[in-house]
Amino acid sequence: MKKIMMGFMIACLAGCSYFISTEELARNIQGQMQREFNANPDYQDYHLKVLQVKIVQRTGNGFQAISQLSYQGHEYPIEVQIAKAGGGYNWSIEKDAFTFIDEIEIEKYRQQLDQELAQLAASLEPVNETTTLESGTNSYPAVEAVLHSASDNVEPIPVGNITAYSQ
């Protein structure tokens, strides 16, 4: 009986070391993802931080997980596919999972363009020109606002073959 119990315990210990819990798998994938984001030149400039990986569904030999990424102080969830490969697991992320970065970068660019446009509009001086409008027998002065650039008095730069102007 002792030998049977000892054999059962050895089998249990061997079995436990072979299988991995979903929590341990999630921690391993989290570490692998963070190393990839730190080492891969495509991701380094974004300074992504993997906050958590949570396995949400088992599908055959693989898993579906949700990873919480931190980018510029905000958290974004992305889907991660985990598949059994050989003696371990591989993970992959869909190509469009990082669209939140594109949206943030586009918004920054739009704000920059708005600032430049506001600066350009501020550099233009409004000039009032008076004309008269005639309606039947009455004349009314009309004020028309015209914007002139501060550089209107500068002669235009020749375009084309510059050597033609120097001869």
CSV table of N, CA and C in Angstrom, one decimal:
chain,number,residue,atom,x,y,z
A,1,MET,N,0.8,-1.2,0.0
A,1,MET,CA,0.0,0.0,0.0
A,1,MET,C,0.9,1.3,0.0
A,2,LYS,N,2.0,1.2,0.8
A,2,LYS,CA,2.9,2.3,0.8
A,2,LYS,C,3.5,2.6,-0.5
A,3,LYS,N,3.8,1.6,-1.3
A,3,LYS,CA,4.4,1.8,-2.6
A,3,LYS,C,3.4,2.4,-3.6
A,4,ILE,N,2.1,2.0,-3.4
A,4,ILE,CA,1.1,2.5,-4.3
A,4,ILE,C,0.9,4.0,-4.0
A,5,MET,N,0.8,4.4,-2.7
A,5,MET,CA,0.7,5.8,-2.3
A,5,MET,C,1.9,6.6,-2.8
A,6,MET,N,3.1,6.0,-2.6
A,6,MET,CA,4.3,6.7,-3.1
A,6,MET,C,4.3,6.9,-4.6
A,7,GLY,N,3.9,5.9,-5.3
A,7,GLY,CA,3.8,6.0,-6.8
A,7,GLY,C,2.7,7.1,-7.2
A,8,PHE,N,1.6,7.1,-6.5
A,8,PHE,CA,0.6,8.1,-6.8
A,8,PHE,C,1.1,9.5,-6.5
A,9,MET,N,1.8,9.7,-5.4
A,9,MET,CA,2.3,11.0,-5.1
A,9,MET,C,3.3,11.5,-6.2
A,10,ILE,N,4.2,10.6,-6.6
A,10,ILE,CA,5.2,10.9,-7.6
A,10,ILE,C,4.5,11.3,-8.9
A,11,ALA,N,3.4,10.5,-9.3
A,11,ALA,CA,2.7,10.8,-10.5
A,11,ALA,C,2.0,12.2,-10.4
A,12,CYS,N,1.5,12.5,-9.2
A,12,CYS,CA,0.8,13.8,-9.0
A,12,CYS,C,1.8,14.9,-9.2
A,13,LEU,N,3.0,14.8,-8.5
A,13,LEU,CA,4.0,15.8,-8.6
A,13,LEU,C,4.5,16.0,-10.0
A,14,ALA,N,4.7,14.9,-10.7
A,14,ALA,CA,5.2,15.0,-12.1
A,14,ALA,C,4.1,15.7,-13.0
A,15,GLY,N,2.8,15.3,-12.7
A,15,GLY,CA,1.7,15.9,-13.5
A,15,GLY,C,1.6,17.4,-13.2
A,16,CYS,N,1.8,17.8,-12.0
A,16,CYS,CA,1.6,19.2,-11.6
A,16,CYS,C,2.7,20.0,-12.2
A,17,SER,N,3.9,19.5,-12.4
A,17,SER,CA,5.0,20.3,-13.0
A,17,SER,C,4.8,20.4,-14.5
A,18,TYR,N,4.1,19.4,-15.1
A,18,TYR,CA,3.9,19.4,-16.5
A,18,TYR,C,2.8,20.5,-16.9
A,19,PHE,N,1.8,20.6,-16.2
A,19,PHE,CA,0.7,21.6,-16.5
A,19,PHE,C,1.0,22.9,-15.9
A,20,ILE,N,0.5,24.0,-16.5
A,20,ILE,CA,0.7,25.3,-16.1
A,20,ILE,C,-0.6,26.0,-15.8
A,21,SER,N,-0.7,26.7,-14.8
A,21,SER,CA,-2.0,27.4,-14.5
A,21,SER,C,-2.2,28.6,-15.4
A,22,THR,N,-3.4,29.0,-15.6
A,22,THR,CA,-3.7,30.1,-16.5
A,22,THR,C,-3.1,31.4,-15.9
A,23,GLU,N,-3.1,31.5,-14.6
A,23,GLU,CA,-2.5,32.7,-14.0
A,23,GLU,C,-1.0,32.8,-14.3
A,24,GLU,N,-0.3,31.6,-14.2
A,24,GLU,CA,1.1,31.6,-14.4
A,24,GLU,C,1.4,31.8,-15.9
A,25,LEU,N,0.6,31.3,-16.8
A,25,LEU,CA,0.7,31.5,-18.2
A,25,LEU,C,0.5,33.0,-18.5
A,26,ALA,N,-0.5,33.6,-17.9
A,26,ALA,CA,-0.7,35.0,-18.1
A,26,ALA,C,0.5,35.9,-17.7
A,27,ARG,N,1.1,35.5,-16.5
A,27,ARG,CA,2.3,36.3,-16.1
A,27,ARG,C,3.5,36.1,-17.1
A,28,ASN,N,3.6,34.9,-17.6
A,28,ASN,CA,4.7,34.6,-18.5
A,28,ASN,C,4.5,35.4,-19.8
A,29,ILE,N,3.3,35.4,-20.3
A,29,ILE,CA,3.0,36.1,-21.5
A,29,ILE,C,3.2,37.6,-21.3
A,30,GLN,N,2.8,38.1,-20.1
A,30,GLN,CA,3.0,39.6,-19.8
A,30,GLN,C,4.4,39.9,-19.9
A,31,GLY,N,5.3,39.1,-19.3
A,31,GLY,CA,6.7,39.3,-19.3
A,31,GLY,C,7.3,39.3,-20.7
A,32,GLN,N,6.8,38.3,-21.5
A,32,GLN,CA,7.3,38.2,-22.9
A,32,GLN,C,6.9,39.4,-23.7
A,33,MET,N,5.6,39.9,-23.5
A,33,MET,CA,5.1,41.0,-24.3
A,33,MET,C,6.0,42.3,-23.9
A,34,GLN,N,6.2,42.5,-22.6
A,34,GLN,CA,7.0,43.7,-22.2
A,34,GLN,C,8.4,43.6,-22.8
A,35,ARG,N,9.0,42.5,-22.8
A,35,ARG,CA,10.4,42.3,-23.4
A,35,ARG,C,10.3,42.7,-24.8
A,36,GLU,N,9.3,42.2,-25.5
A,36,GLU,CA,9.1,42.5,-27.0
A,36,GLU,C,9.0,44.0,-27.2
A,37,PHE,N,8.1,44.6,-26.4
A,37,PHE,CA,7.9,46.1,-26.6
A,37,PHE,C,9.1,46.9,-26.3
A,38,ASN,N,9.9,46.4,-25.4
A,38,ASN,CA,11.2,47.1,-25.0
A,38,ASN,C,12.3,46.9,-26.0
A,39,ALA,N,12.3,45.7,-26.7
A,39,ALA,CA,13.4,45.4,-27.6
A,39,ALA,C,13.1,45.7,-29.0
A,40,ASN,N,11.9,45.6,-29.4
A,40,ASN,CA,11.6,45.8,-30.9
A,40,ASN,C,11.6,47.2,-31.2
A,41,PRO,N,12.3,47.6,-32.3
A,41,PRO,CA,12.4,49.0,-32.7
A,41,PRO,C,11.1,49.6,-33.1
A,42,ASP,N,10.1,48.7,-33.6
A,42,ASP,CA,8.8,49.2,-34.0
A,42,ASP,C,8.0,49.7,-32.8
A,43,TYR,N,8.3,49.3,-31.6
A,43,TYR,CA,7.5,49.6,-30.4
A,43,TYR,C,8.3,50.5,-29.4
A,44,GLN,N,9.6,50.5,-29.5
A,44,GLN,CA,10.4,51.2,-28.5
A,44,GLN,C,10.0,52.7,-28.3
A,45,ASP,N,9.7,53.4,-29.4
A,45,ASP,CA,9.5,54.8,-29.3
A,45,ASP,C,8.1,55.1,-28.6
A,46,TYR,N,7.3,54.1,-28.5
A,46,TYR,CA,6.0,54.4,-27.8
A,46,TYR,C,6.0,54.2,-26.3
A,47,HIS,N,7.0,53.5,-25.8
A,47,HIS,CA,7.1,53.3,-24.4
A,47,HIS,C,5.9,52.6,-23.8
A,48,LEU,N,5.4,51.5,-24.4
A,48,LEU,CA,4.3,50.8,-24.0
A,48,LEU,C,4.6,50.0,-22.7
A,49,LYS,N,3.7,49.9,-21.8
A,49,LYS,CA,3.9,49.1,-20.6
A,49,LYS,C,2.7,48.2,-20.5
A,50,VAL,N,3.1,46.9,-20.3
A,50,VAL,CA,2.0,45.9,-20.2
A,50,VAL,C,1.7,45.8,-18.7
A,51,LEU,N,0.5,46.2,-18.4
A,51,LEU,CA,0.0,46.3,-17.0
A,51,LEU,C,-0.5,44.9,-16.5
A,52,GLN,N,-1.2,44.2,-17.4
A,52,GLN,CA,-1.8,43.0,-17.0
A,52,GLN,C,-2.2,42.2,-18.2
A,53,VAL,N,-2.1,40.9,-18.1
A,53,VAL,CA,-2.7,40.0,-19.1
A,53,VAL,C,-3.7,39.1,-18.4
A,54,LYS,N,-4.9,39.0,-18.9
A,54,LYS,CA,-5.9,38.2,-18.3
A,54,LYS,C,-6.5,37.2,-19.3
A,55,ILE,N,-6.4,35.9,-19.1
A,55,ILE,CA,-6.9,34.9,-20.0
A,55,ILE,C,-8.4,34.8,-19.8
A,56,VAL,N,-9.1,35.0,-20.9
A,56,VAL,CA,-10.6,35.1,-20.8
A,56,VAL,C,-11.3,33.9,-21.4
A,57,GLN,N,-10.6,33.1,-22.2
A,57,GLN,CA,-11.3,32.0,-22.9
A,57,GLN,C,-10.3,31.0,-23.3
A,58,ARG,N,-10.6,29.7,-23.2
A,58,ARG,CA,-9.8,28.6,-23.7
A,58,ARG,C,-10.4,28.1,-25.0
A,59,THR,N,-9.6,28.0,-26.0
A,59,THR,CA,-10.1,27.5,-27.3
A,59,THR,C,-9.1,26.4,-27.8
A,60,GLY,N,-9.5,25.1,-27.6
A,60,GLY,CA,-8.7,24.0,-28.1
A,60,GLY,C,-7.3,24.0,-27.3
A,61,ASN,N,-6.3,24.1,-28.1
A,61,ASN,CA,-4.9,24.2,-27.5
A,61,ASN,C,-4.5,25.6,-27.2
A,62,GLY,N,-5.3,26.6,-27.4
A,62,GLY,CA,-4.9,27.9,-27.2
A,62,GLY,C,-5.9,28.7,-26.3
A,63,PHE,N,-5.6,30.0,-26.1
A,63,PHE,CA,-6.3,30.8,-25.2
A,63,PHE,C,-6.5,32.2,-25.9
A,64,GLN,N,-7.6,32.8,-25.5
A,64,GLN,CA,-7.8,34.2,-25.8
A,64,GLN,C,-7.6,35.0,-24.5
A,65,ALA,N,-6.8,36.1,-24.6
A,65,ALA,CA,-6.6,37.0,-23.5
A,65,ALA,C,-6.8,38.4,-23.8
A,66,ILE,N,-6.9,39.2,-22.8
A,66,ILE,CA,-7.0,40.7,-22.9
A,66,ILE,C,-5.8,41.2,-22.1
A,67,SER,N,-5.0,42.1,-22.8
A,67,SER,CA,-3.9,42.7,-22.2
A,67,SER,C,-4.2,44.2,-22.0
A,68,GLN,N,-3.9,44.7,-20.8
A,68,GLN,CA,-4.0,46.1,-20.5
A,68,GLN,C,-2.7,46.8,-20.8
A,69,LEU,N,-2.6,47.7,-21.7
A,69,LEU,CA,-1.4,48.4,-22.0
A,69,LEU,C,-1.5,49.9,-21.6
A,70,SER,N,-0.4,50.4,-21.1
A,70,SER,CA,-0.4,51.8,-20.7
A,70,SER,C,0.4,52.6,-21.8
A,71,TYR,N,-0.2,53.6,-22.3
A,71,TYR,CA,0.4,54.5,-23.3
A,71,TYR,C,0.1,55.9,-22.9
A,72,GLN,N,1.1,56.7,-22.6
A,72,GLN,CA,1.0,58.1,-22.3
A,72,GLN,C,0.0,58.3,-21.1
A,73,GLY,N,0.1,57.4,-20.1
A,73,GLY,CA,-0.7,57.6,-18.9
A,73,GLY,C,-2.1,57.0,-19.0
A,74,HIS,N,-2.5,56.5,-20.1
A,74,HIS,CA,-3.9,56.0,-20.3
A,74,HIS,C,-3.8,54.5,-20.5
A,75,GLU,N,-4.8,53.7,-20.1
A,75,GLU,CA,-4.9,52.3,-20.3
A,75,GLU,C,-5.7,51.9,-21.5
A,76,TYR,N,-5.2,51.0,-22.3
A,76,TYR,CA,-5.9,50.5,-23.5
A,76,TYR,C,-5.9,49.0,-23.5
A,77,PRO,N,-7.1,48.4,-23.7
A,77,PRO,CA,-7.2,46.9,-23.8
A,77,PRO,C,-6.9,46.4,-25.2
A,78,ILE,N,-6.1,45.4,-25.3
A,78,ILE,CA,-5.9,44.7,-26.6
A,78,ILE,C,-6.1,43.2,-26.5
A,79,GLU,N,-6.6,42.6,-27.6
A,79,GLU,CA,-6.8,41.2,-27.6
A,79,GLU,C,-5.5,40.5,-27.9
A,80,VAL,N,-5.2,39.4,-27.2
A,80,VAL,CA,-4.0,38.6,-27.4
A,80,VAL,C,-4.4,37.1,-27.7
A,81,GLN,N,-3.9,36.5,-28.7
A,81,GLN,CA,-4.1,35.1,-29.0
A,81,GLN,C,-2.9,34.3,-28.5
A,82,ILE,N,-3.1,33.3,-27.7
A,82,ILE,CA,-2.1,32.5,-27.2
A,82,ILE,C,-2.3,31.0,-27.7
A,83,ALA,N,-1.2,30.5,-28.3
A,83,ALA,CA,-1.3,29.1,-28.9
A,83,ALA,C,-0.2,28.3,-28.3
A,84,LYS,N,-0.5,27.0,-28.1
A,84,LYS,CA,0.5,26.0,-27.6
A,84,LYS,C,1.4,25.7,-28.8
A,85,ALA,N,2.7,25.8,-28.6
A,85,ALA,CA,3.6,25.5,-29.6
A,85,ALA,C,4.8,24.7,-29.0
A,86,GLY,N,4.9,23.5,-29.4
A,86,GLY,CA,6.0,22.6,-28.9
A,86,GLY,C,5.8,22.4,-27.4
A,87,GLY,N,6.8,22.8,-26.7
A,87,GLY,CA,6.8,22.6,-25.2
A,87,GLY,C,6.4,23.9,-24.5
A,88,GLY,N,6.0,25.0,-25.2
A,88,GLY,CA,5.6,26.2,-24.6
A,88,GLY,C,4.4,26.8,-25.3
A,89,TYR,N,4.3,28.2,-25.2
A,89,TYR,CA,3.2,28.9,-25.8
A,89,TYR,C,3.7,30.1,-26.6
A,90,ASN,N,3.1,30.4,-27.7
A,90,ASN,CA,3.3,31.6,-28.5
A,90,ASN,C,2.2,32.6,-28.3
A,91,TRP,N,2.4,33.8,-28.4
A,91,TRP,CA,1.3,34.8,-28.4
A,91,TRP,C,1.4,35.7,-29.6
A,92,SER,N,0.3,36.2,-30.0
A,92,SER,CA,0.2,37.1,-31.2
A,92,SER,C,-0.9,38.2,-30.9
A,93,ILE,N,-0.7,39.3,-31.6
A,93,ILE,CA,-1.6,40.4,-31.5
A,93,ILE,C,-2.0,40.8,-32.9
A,94,GLU,N,-3.3,41.1,-33.1
A,94,GLU,CA,-3.8,41.5,-34.4
A,94,GLU,C,-3.1,42.8,-34.8
A,95,LYS,N,-2.9,43.0,-36.1
A,95,LYS,CA,-2.2,44.2,-36.7
A,95,LYS,C,-2.9,45.5,-36.3
A,96,ASP,N,-4.3,45.5,-36.3
A,96,ASP,CA,-5.0,46.7,-36.0
A,96,ASP,C,-5.2,46.9,-34.5
A,97,ALA,N,-4.6,46.2,-33.6
A,97,ALA,CA,-4.8,46.4,-32.2
A,97,ALA,C,-4.2,47.7,-31.7
A,98,PHE,N,-3.3,48.3,-32.4
A,98,PHE,CA,-2.6,49.5,-32.0
A,98,PHE,C,-3.2,50.8,-32.7
A,99,THR,N,-4.5,50.7,-33.1
A,99,THR,CA,-5.1,51.9,-33.8
A,99,THR,C,-5.2,53.0,-32.8
A,100,PHE,N,-5.3,52.7,-31.5
A,100,PHE,CA,-5.4,53.8,-30.5
A,100,PHE,C,-4.2,54.7,-30.6
A,101,ILE,N,-3.0,54.2,-30.9
A,101,ILE,CA,-1.8,55.0,-31.0
A,101,ILE,C,-1.9,55.9,-32.2
A,102,ASP,N,-2.4,55.4,-33.3
A,102,ASP,CA,-2.6,56.2,-34.5
A,102,ASP,C,-3.6,57.3,-34.3
A,103,GLU,N,-4.7,57.0,-33.6
A,103,GLU,CA,-5.7,58.1,-33.3
A,103,GLU,C,-5.1,59.2,-32.4
A,104,ILE,N,-4.3,58.8,-31.4
A,104,ILE,CA,-3.7,59.8,-30.5
A,104,ILE,C,-2.7,60.6,-31.3
A,105,GLU,N,-1.9,60.0,-32.2
A,105,GLU,CA,-0.9,60.8,-32.9
A,105,GLU,C,-1.6,61.7,-33.9
A,106,ILE,N,-2.7,61.3,-34.6
A,106,ILE,CA,-3.4,62.1,-35.5
A,106,ILE,C,-4.0,63.3,-34.8
A,107,GLU,N,-4.6,63.1,-33.6
A,107,GLU,CA,-5.1,64.2,-32.8
A,107,GLU,C,-4.0,65.2,-32.4
A,108,LYS,N,-2.9,64.7,-32.0
A,108,LYS,CA,-1.7,65.6,-31.7
A,108,LYS,C,-1.4,66.5,-33.0
A,109,TYR,N,-1.3,65.8,-34.1
A,109,TYR,CA,-1.0,66.5,-35.4
A,109,TYR,C,-2.1,67.5,-35.7
A,110,ARG,N,-3.3,67.2,-35.5
A,110,ARG,CA,-4.4,68.1,-35.8
A,110,ARG,C,-4.3,69.4,-34.9
A,111,GLN,N,-4.0,69.1,-33.6
A,111,GLN,CA,-3.9,70.3,-32.6
A,111,GLN,C,-2.7,71.2,-33.0
A,112,GLN,N,-1.6,70.5,-33.5
A,112,GLN,CA,-0.4,71.3,-33.9
A,112,GLN,C,-0.8,72.2,-35.2
A,113,LEU,N,-1.5,71.6,-36.1
A,113,LEU,CA,-2.0,72.3,-37.3
A,113,LEU,C,-2.9,73.5,-36.9
A,114,ASP,N,-3.8,73.2,-36.0
A,114,ASP,CA,-4.7,74.3,-35.5
A,114,ASP,C,-3.9,75.4,-34.9
A,115,GLN,N,-2.9,75.1,-34.1
A,115,GLN,CA,-2.1,76.2,-33.5
A,115,GLN,C,-1.3,77.0,-34.6
A,116,GLU,N,-0.8,76.3,-35.5
A,116,GLU,CA,-0.1,77.0,-36.6
A,116,GLU,C,-1.0,77.9,-37.4
A,117,LEU,N,-2.2,77.4,-37.7
A,117,LEU,CA,-3.2,78.2,-38.4
A,117,LEU,C,-3.6,79.4,-37.6
A,118,ALA,N,-3.8,79.3,-36.3
A,118,ALA,CA,-4.1,80.4,-35.4
A,118,ALA,C,-3.0,81.4,-35.4
A,119,GLN,N,-1.7,81.0,-35.4
A,119,GLN,CA,-0.6,81.9,-35.4
A,119,GLN,C,-0.5,82.6,-36.8
A,120,LEU,N,-0.8,81.9,-37.9
A,120,LEU,CA,-0.8,82.5,-39.2
A,120,LEU,C,-1.9,83.5,-39.3
A,121,ALA,N,-3.1,83.2,-38.8
A,121,ALA,CA,-4.2,84.2,-38.8
A,121,ALA,C,-3.9,85.4,-38.0
A,122,ALA,N,-3.2,85.2,-36.9
A,122,ALA,CA,-2.8,86.4,-36.0
A,122,ALA,C,-1.8,87.3,-36.7
A,123,SER,N,-1.0,86.7,-37.6
A,123,SER,CA,0.1,87.5,-38.2
A,123,SER,C,-0.5,88.4,-39.4
A,124,LEU,N,-1.7,88.1,-39.8
A,124,LEU,CA,-2.3,88.8,-40.8
A,124,LEU,C,-3.0,90.1,-40.3
A,125,GLU,N,-2.8,91.3,-40.9
A,125,GLU,CA,-3.4,92.5,-40.5
A,125,GLU,C,-4.7,92.8,-41.2
A,126,PRO,N,-5.8,93.1,-40.5
A,126,PRO,CA,-7.0,93.5,-41.3
A,126,PRO,C,-6.9,94.9,-41.8
A,127,VAL,N,-7.3,95.2,-43.0
A,127,VAL,CA,-7.3,96.5,-43.6
A,127,VAL,C,-8.7,96.8,-44.1
A,128,ASN,N,-9.2,98.0,-43.7
A,128,ASN,CA,-10.6,98.4,-44.2
A,128,ASN,C,-10.5,99.2,-45.4
A,129,GLU,N,-11.2,98.9,-46.4
A,129,GLU,CA,-11.3,99.7,-47.7
A,129,GLU,C,-12.8,100.1,-47.8
A,130,THR,N,-13.0,101.4,-48.1
A,130,THR,CA,-14.4,101.9,-48.2
A,130,THR,C,-14.8,102.0,-49.6
A,131,THR,N,-15.9,101.5,-49.9
A,131,THR,CA,-16.5,101.6,-51.2
A,131,THR,C,-18.0,102.1,-51.0
A,132,THR,N,-18.6,102.6,-52.1
A,132,THR,CA,-20.0,103.0,-51.9
A,132,THR,C,-20.9,102.0,-52.7
A,133,LEU,N,-22.0,101.8,-52.0
A,133,LEU,CA,-23.0,101.0,-52.7
A,133,LEU,C,-24.2,101.9,-53.1
A,134,GLU,N,-24.6,101.8,-54.3
A,134,GLU,CA,-25.7,102.6,-54.7
A,134,GLU,C,-27.0,101.7,-54.9
A,135,SER,N,-28.0,102.2,-54.3
A,135,SER,CA,-29.3,101.5,-54.3
A,135,SER,C,-30.3,102.5,-54.7
A,136,GLY,N,-30.7,102.5,-56.0
A,136,GLY,CA,-31.7,103.5,-56.4
A,136,GLY,C,-31.1,104.9,-56.4
A,137,THR,N,-31.7,105.7,-55.6
A,137,THR,CA,-31.3,107.1,-55.5
A,137,THR,C,-30.4,107.3,-54.3
A,138,ASN,N,-30.2,106.3,-53.4
A,138,ASN,CA,-29.4,106.5,-52.2
A,138,ASN,C,-28.0,105.8,-52.4
A,139,SER,N,-27.0,106.4,-51.7
A,139,SER,CA,-25.7,105.9,-51.7
A,139,SER,C,-25.3,105.6,-50.3
A,140,TYR,N,-24.7,104.4,-50.1
A,140,TYR,CA,-24.3,104.0,-48.7
A,140,TYR,C,-22.9,103.6,-48.8
A,141,PRO,N,-22.1,104.1,-47.8
A,141,PRO,CA,-20.7,103.6,-47.7
A,141,PRO,C,-20.7,102.1,-47.2
A,142,ALA,N,-19.9,101.3,-47.8
A,142,ALA,CA,-19.7,99.9,-47.4
A,142,ALA,C,-18.3,99.7,-46.9
A,143,VAL,N,-18.1,99.0,-45.9
A,143,VAL,CA,-16.8,98.7,-45.4
A,143,VAL,C,-16.5,97.2,-45.7
A,144,GLU,N,-15.4,97.0,-46.4
A,144,GLU,CA,-15.1,95.6,-46.7
A,144,GLU,C,-13.7,95.3,-46.0
A,145,ALA,N,-13.7,94.3,-45.2
A,145,ALA,CA,-12.5,93.9,-44.6
A,145,ALA,C,-11.6,93.0,-45.5
A,146,VAL,N,-10.4,93.5,-45.7
A,146,VAL,CA,-9.5,92.7,-46.6
A,146,VAL,C,-8.2,92.4,-45.7
A,147,LEU,N,-7.8,91.2,-45.8
A,147,LEU,CA,-6.6,90.8,-45.0
A,147,LEU,C,-5.4,90.9,-45.9
A,148,HIS,N,-4.4,91.6,-45.4
A,148,HIS,CA,-3.1,91.7,-46.1
A,148,HIS,C,-2.0,91.1,-45.2
A,149,SER,N,-1.1,90.4,-45.9
A,149,SER,CA,0.0,89.9,-45.1
A,149,SER,C,1.0,90.9,-44.9
A,150,ALA,N,1.7,90.8,-43.8
A,150,ALA,CA,2.8,91.7,-43.5
A,150,ALA,C,3.9,91.7,-44.5
A,151,SER,N,3.9,90.7,-45.3
A,151,SER,CA,5.0,90.6,-46.4
A,151,SER,C,4.5,91.0,-47.7
A,152,ASP,N,3.3,91.8,-47.9
A,152,ASP,CA,2.8,92.2,-49.2
A,152,ASP,C,3.8,93.1,-49.9
A,153,ASN,N,4.6,93.9,-49.2
A,153,ASN,CA,5.5,94.8,-49.8
A,153,ASN,C,6.7,94.2,-50.3
A,154,VAL,N,6.9,92.9,-50.2
A,154,VAL,CA,8.2,92.3,-50.6
A,154,VAL,C,7.9,91.9,-52.1
A,155,GLU,N,9.0,92.1,-52.9
A,155,GLU,CA,8.9,91.7,-54.3
A,155,GLU,C,8.9,90.2,-54.5
A,156,PRO,N,8.2,89.7,-55.5
A,156,PRO,CA,8.1,88.3,-55.6
A,156,PRO,C,9.4,87.7,-56.0
A,157,ILE,N,9.6,86.4,-55.6
A,157,ILE,CA,10.8,85.7,-56.0
A,157,ILE,C,10.6,85.1,-57.3
A,158,PRO,N,11.5,85.3,-58.3
A,158,PRO,CA,11.3,84.7,-59.6
A,158,PRO,C,11.3,83.2,-59.5
A,159,VAL,N,10.4,82.6,-60.4
A,159,VAL,CA,10.3,81.2,-60.4
A,159,VAL,C,10.7,80.7,-61.8
A,160,GLY,N,11.4,79.6,-61.8
A,160,GLY,CA,11.9,79.0,-63.1
A,160,GLY,C,13.4,79.1,-63.2
A,161,ASN,N,13.8,79.5,-64.4
A,161,ASN,CA,15.3,79.5,-64.7
A,161,ASN,C,15.8,80.8,-64.2
A,162,ILE,N,16.5,80.8,-63.1
A,162,ILE,CA,17.0,82.0,-62.4
A,162,ILE,C,18.1,82.6,-63.3
A,163,THR,N,18.9,81.9,-64.0
A,163,THR,CA,19.9,82.4,-64.9
A,163,THR,C,19.4,83.3,-66.0
A,164,ALA,N,18.1,83.1,-66.3
A,164,ALA,CA,17.5,84.0,-67.4
A,164,ALA,C,17.4,85.4,-66.8
A,165,TYR,N,17.2,85.6,-65.5
A,165,TYR,CA,17.0,86.9,-65.0
A,165,TYR,C,18.4,87.7,-64.7
A,166,SER,N,19.4,86.9,-64.7
A,166,SER,CA,20.7,87.6,-64.4
A,166,SER,C,21.4,88.0,-65.7
A,167,GLN,N,20.9,87.7,-66.9
A,167,GLN,CA,21.6,88.0,-68.1
A,167,GLN,C,21.3,89.4,-68.6
